[in-house]
mmCIF file of C-alpha atoms in Angstrom:
data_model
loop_
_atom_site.group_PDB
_atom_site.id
_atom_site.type_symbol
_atom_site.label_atom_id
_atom_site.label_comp_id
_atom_site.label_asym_id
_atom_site.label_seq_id
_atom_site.Cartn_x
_atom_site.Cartn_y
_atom_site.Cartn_z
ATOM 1 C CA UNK M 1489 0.000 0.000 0.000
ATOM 2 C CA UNK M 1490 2.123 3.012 -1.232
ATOM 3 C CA UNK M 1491 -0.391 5.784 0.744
ATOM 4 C CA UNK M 1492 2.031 4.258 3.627
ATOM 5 C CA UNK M 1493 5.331 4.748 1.860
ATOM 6 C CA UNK M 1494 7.138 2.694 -0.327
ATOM 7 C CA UNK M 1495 7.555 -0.006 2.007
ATOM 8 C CA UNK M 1496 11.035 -0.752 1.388
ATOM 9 C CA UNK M 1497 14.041 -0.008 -1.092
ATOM 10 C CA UNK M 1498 13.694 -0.168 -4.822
ATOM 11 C CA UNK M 1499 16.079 -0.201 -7.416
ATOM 12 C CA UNK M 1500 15.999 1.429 -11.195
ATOM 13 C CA UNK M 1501 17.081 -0.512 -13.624
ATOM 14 C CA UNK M 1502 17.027 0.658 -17.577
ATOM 15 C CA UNK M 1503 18.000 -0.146 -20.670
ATOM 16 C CA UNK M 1504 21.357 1.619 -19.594
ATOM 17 C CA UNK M 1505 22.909 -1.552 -19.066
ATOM 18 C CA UNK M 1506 23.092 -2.472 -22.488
ATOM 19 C CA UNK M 1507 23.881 1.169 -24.081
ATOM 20 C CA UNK M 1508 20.830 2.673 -24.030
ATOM 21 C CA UNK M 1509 19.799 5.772 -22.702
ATOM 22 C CA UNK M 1510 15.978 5.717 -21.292
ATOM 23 C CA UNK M 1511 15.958 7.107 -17.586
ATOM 24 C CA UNK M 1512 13.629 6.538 -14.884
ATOM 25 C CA UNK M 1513 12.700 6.926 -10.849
ATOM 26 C CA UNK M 1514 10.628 5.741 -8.092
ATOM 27 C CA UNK M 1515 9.212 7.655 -5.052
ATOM 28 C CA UNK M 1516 6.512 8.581 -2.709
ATOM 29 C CA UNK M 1517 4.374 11.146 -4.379
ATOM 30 C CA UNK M 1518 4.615 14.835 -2.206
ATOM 31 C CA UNK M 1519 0.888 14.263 -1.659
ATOM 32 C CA UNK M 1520 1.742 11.453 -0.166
ATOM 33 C CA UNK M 1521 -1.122 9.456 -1.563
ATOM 34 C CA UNK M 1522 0.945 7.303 -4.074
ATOM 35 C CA UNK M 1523 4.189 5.980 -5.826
ATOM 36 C CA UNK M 1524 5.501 7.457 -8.955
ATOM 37 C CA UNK M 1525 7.140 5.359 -11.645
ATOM 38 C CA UNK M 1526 8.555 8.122 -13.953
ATOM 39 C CA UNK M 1527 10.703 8.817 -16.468
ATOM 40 C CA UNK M 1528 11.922 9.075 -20.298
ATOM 41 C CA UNK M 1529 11.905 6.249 -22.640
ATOM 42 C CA UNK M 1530 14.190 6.248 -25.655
ATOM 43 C CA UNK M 1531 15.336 3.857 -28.367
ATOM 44 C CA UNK M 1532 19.046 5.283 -28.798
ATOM 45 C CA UNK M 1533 21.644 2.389 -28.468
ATOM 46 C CA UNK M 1534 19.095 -0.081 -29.102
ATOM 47 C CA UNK M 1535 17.324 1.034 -25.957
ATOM 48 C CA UNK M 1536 13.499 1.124 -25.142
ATOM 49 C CA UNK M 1537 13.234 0.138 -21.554
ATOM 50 C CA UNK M 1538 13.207 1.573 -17.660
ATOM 51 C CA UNK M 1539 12.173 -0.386 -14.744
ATOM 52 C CA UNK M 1540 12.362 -0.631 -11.356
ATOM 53 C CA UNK M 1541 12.413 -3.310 -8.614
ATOM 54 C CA UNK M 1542 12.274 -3.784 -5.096
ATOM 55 C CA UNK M 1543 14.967 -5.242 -2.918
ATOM 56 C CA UNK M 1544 14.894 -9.285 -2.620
ATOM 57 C CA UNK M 1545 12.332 -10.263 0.068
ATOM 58 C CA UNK M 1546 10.169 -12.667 1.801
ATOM 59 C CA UNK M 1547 6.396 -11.352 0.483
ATOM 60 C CA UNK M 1548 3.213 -13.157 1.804
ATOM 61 C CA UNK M 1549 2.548 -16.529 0.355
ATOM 62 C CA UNK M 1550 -0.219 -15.936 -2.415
ATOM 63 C CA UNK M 1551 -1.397 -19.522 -3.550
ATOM 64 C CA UNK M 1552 -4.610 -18.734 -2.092
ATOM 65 C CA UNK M 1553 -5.550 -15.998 -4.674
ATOM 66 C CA UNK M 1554 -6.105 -15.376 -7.592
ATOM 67 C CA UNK M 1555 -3.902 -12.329 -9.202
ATOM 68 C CA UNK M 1556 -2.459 -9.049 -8.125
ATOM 69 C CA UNK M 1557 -4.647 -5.824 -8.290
ATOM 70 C CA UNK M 1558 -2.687 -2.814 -9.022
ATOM 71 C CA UNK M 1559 -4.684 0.081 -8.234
ATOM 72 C CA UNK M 1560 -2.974 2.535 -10.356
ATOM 73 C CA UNK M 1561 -3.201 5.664 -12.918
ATOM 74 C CA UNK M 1562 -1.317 6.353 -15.850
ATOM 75 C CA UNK M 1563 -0.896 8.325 -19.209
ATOM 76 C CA UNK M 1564 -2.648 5.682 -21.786
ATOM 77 C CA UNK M 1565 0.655 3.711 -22.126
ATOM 78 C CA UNK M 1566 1.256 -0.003 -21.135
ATOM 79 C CA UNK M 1567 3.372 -0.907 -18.641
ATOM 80 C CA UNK M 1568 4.686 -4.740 -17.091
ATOM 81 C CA UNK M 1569 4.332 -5.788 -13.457
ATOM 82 C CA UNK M 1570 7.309 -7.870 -13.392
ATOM 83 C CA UNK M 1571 7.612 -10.954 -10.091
ATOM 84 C CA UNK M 1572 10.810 -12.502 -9.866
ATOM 85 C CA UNK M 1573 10.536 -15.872 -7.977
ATOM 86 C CA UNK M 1574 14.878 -15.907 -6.632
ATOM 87 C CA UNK M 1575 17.630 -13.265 -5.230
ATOM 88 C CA UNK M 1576 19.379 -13.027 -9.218
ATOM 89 C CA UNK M 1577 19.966 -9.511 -10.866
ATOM 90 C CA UNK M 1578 19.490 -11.219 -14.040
ATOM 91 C CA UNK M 1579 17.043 -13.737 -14.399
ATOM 92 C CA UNK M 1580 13.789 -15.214 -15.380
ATOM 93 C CA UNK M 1581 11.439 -12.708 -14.836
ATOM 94 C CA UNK M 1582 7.408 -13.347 -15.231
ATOM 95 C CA UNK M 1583 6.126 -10.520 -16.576
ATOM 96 C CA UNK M 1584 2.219 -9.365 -17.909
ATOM 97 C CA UNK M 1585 1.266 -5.940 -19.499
ATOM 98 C CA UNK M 1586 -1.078 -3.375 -18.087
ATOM 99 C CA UNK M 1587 -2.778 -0.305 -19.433
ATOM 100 C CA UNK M 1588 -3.766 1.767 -16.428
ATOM 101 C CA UNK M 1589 -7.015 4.165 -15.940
ATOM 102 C CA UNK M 1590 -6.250 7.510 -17.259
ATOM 103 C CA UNK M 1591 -8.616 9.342 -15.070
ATOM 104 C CA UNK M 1592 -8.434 8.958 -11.397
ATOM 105 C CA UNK M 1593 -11.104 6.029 -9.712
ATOM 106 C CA UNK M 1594 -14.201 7.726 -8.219
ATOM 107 C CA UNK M 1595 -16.777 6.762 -5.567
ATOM 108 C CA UNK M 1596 -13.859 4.100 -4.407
ATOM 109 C CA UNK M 1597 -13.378 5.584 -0.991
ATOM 110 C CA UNK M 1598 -10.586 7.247 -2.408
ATOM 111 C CA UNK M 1599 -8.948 4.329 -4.472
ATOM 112 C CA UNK M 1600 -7.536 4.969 -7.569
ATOM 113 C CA UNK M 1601 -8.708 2.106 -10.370
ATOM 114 C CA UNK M 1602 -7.630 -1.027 -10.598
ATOM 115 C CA UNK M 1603 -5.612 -3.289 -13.156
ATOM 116 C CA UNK M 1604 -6.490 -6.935 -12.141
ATOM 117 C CA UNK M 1605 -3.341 -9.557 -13.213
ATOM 118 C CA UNK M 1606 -4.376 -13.220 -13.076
ATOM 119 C CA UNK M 1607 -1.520 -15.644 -11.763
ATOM 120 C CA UNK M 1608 -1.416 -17.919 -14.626
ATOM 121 C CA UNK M 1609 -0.972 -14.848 -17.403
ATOM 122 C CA UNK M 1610 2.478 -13.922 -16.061
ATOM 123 C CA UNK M 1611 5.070 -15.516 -18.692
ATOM 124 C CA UNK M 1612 8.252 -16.343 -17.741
ATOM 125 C CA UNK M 1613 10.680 -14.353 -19.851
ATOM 126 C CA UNK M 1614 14.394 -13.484 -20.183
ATOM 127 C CA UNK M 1615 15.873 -10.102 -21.210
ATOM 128 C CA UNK M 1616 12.134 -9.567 -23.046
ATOM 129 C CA UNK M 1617 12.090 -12.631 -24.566
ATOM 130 C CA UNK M 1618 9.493 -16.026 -23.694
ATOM 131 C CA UNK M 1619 11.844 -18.537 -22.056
ATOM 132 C CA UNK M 1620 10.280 -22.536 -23.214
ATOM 133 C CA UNK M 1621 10.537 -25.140 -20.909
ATOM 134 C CA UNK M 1622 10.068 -23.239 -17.583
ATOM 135 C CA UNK M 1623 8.018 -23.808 -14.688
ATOM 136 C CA UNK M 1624 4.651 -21.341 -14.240
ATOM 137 C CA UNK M 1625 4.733 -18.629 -11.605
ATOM 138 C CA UNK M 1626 4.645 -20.002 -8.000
ATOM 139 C CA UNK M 1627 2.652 -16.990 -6.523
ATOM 140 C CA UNK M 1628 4.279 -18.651 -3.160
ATOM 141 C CA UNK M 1629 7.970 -18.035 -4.258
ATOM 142 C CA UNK M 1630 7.881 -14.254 -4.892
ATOM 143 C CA UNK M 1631 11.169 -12.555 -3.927
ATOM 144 C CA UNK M 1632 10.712 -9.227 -5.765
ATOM 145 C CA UNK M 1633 8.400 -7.446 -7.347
ATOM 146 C CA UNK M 1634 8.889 -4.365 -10.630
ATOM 147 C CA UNK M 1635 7.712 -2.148 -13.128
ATOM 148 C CA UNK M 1636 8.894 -1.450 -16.380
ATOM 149 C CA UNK M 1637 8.221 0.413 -19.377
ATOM 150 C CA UNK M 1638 9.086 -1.319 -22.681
ATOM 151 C CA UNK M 1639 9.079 -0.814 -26.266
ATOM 152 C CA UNK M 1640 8.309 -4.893 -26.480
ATOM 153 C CA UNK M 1641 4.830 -6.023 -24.832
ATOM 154 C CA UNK M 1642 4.692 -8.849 -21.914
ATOM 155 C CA UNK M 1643 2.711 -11.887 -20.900
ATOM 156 C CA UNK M 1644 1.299 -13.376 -24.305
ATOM 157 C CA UNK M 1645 3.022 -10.640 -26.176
ATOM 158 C CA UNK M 1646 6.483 -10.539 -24.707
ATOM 159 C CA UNK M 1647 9.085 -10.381 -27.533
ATOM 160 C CA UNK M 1648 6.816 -8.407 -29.905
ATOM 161 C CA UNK M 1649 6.650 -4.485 -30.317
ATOM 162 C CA UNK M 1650 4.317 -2.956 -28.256
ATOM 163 C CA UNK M 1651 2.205 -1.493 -31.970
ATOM 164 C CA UNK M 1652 1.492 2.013 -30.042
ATOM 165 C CA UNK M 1653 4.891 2.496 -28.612
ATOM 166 C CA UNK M 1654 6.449 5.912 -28.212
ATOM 167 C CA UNK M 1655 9.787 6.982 -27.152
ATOM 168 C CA UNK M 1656 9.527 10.242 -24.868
ATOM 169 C CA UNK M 1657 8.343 10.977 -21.224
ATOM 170 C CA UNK M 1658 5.892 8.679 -19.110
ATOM 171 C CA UNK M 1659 4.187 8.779 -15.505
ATOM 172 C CA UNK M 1660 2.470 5.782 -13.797
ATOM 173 C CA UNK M 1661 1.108 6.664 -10.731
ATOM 174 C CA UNK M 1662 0.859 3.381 -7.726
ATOM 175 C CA UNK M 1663 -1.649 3.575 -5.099
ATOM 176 C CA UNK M 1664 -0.970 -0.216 -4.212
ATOM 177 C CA UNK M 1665 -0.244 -3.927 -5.017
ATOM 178 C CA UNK M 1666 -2.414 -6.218 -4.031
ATOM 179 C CA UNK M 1667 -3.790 -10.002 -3.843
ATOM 180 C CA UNK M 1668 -7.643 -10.712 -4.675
#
């Protein structure tokens, strides 16, 4: 629940690490109501990608649900909720796309919308690529949870072009993370 804080330490990490240049950041928003995922996406270098993940951690054991609800608001693009089931940097990473409300949730005692994320829809993919031959998501095993901007789509479409992708600024604004 981000009106709380972020709840622990989170990491950027963009599309830097292989020469590109697309910048991002993560913090508590100065109303203090939600997290901001923000930044500038660019396809110099081969780029097209900024994320950000929190630290490795125990999170609740979720076999008993469904999916994760992000209640969230954004600026029409898609983004990924990326869970990574072990402690690696660089791993296999199950990822699904999102396209959050662009107008704030109303009548929701003060939640923003919502983004539901079925379990069995995150893919288990490598550097933005399906990995074959891999295990589904154990919603039990979650060690770290991310977003991430992309020029390449996620779940059933991770590896293709995201067909309304634009380089330049974006803002995805996080009330919370949740089971249901």
């Amino acid at each position: 629940d981000f009106r709380k804080g972020l709840g622990c330490a989170w990491r950027t990490i963009n599309d830097t690490v292989m020469g590109g240049s697309s910048s991002s950041s993560f913090g508590h928003s100065e109303s203090g109501r939600h997290a901001v995922f923000a930044g500038e996406l660019s396809t110099a270098g081969g780029g097209g990608f900024a994320s950000v993940r929190s630290v490795v951690q125990e999170f609740p054991k979720c076999s008993g649900y469904r999916g994760l609800e992000v209640f969230c608001e954004g600026d029409s693009r898609q983004y990924k909720l990326v869970l990574i089931t072990n402690s690696s940097y660089d791993g296999v990473s199950y990822q699904q796309e999102f396209t959050p409300p662009p107008v704030p949730g109303t009548g929701n005692g003060g939640r923003m919308n919502s983004c539901k994320l079925p379990f069995e829809n995150f893919m288990p993919t490598w550097r933005g690529r399906l990995v074959a031959n891999t295990s589904p998501l154990d919603p039990d095993s979650i060690r770290q949870v991310g977003l991430m901007a992309s020029k390449f789509g996620g779940g059933p479409n991770t590896g293709t072009m995201v067909p309304d992708f634009r380089p330049g600024p974006f803002e995805l604004r996080v009330q919370g993370i949740e089971t249901y």
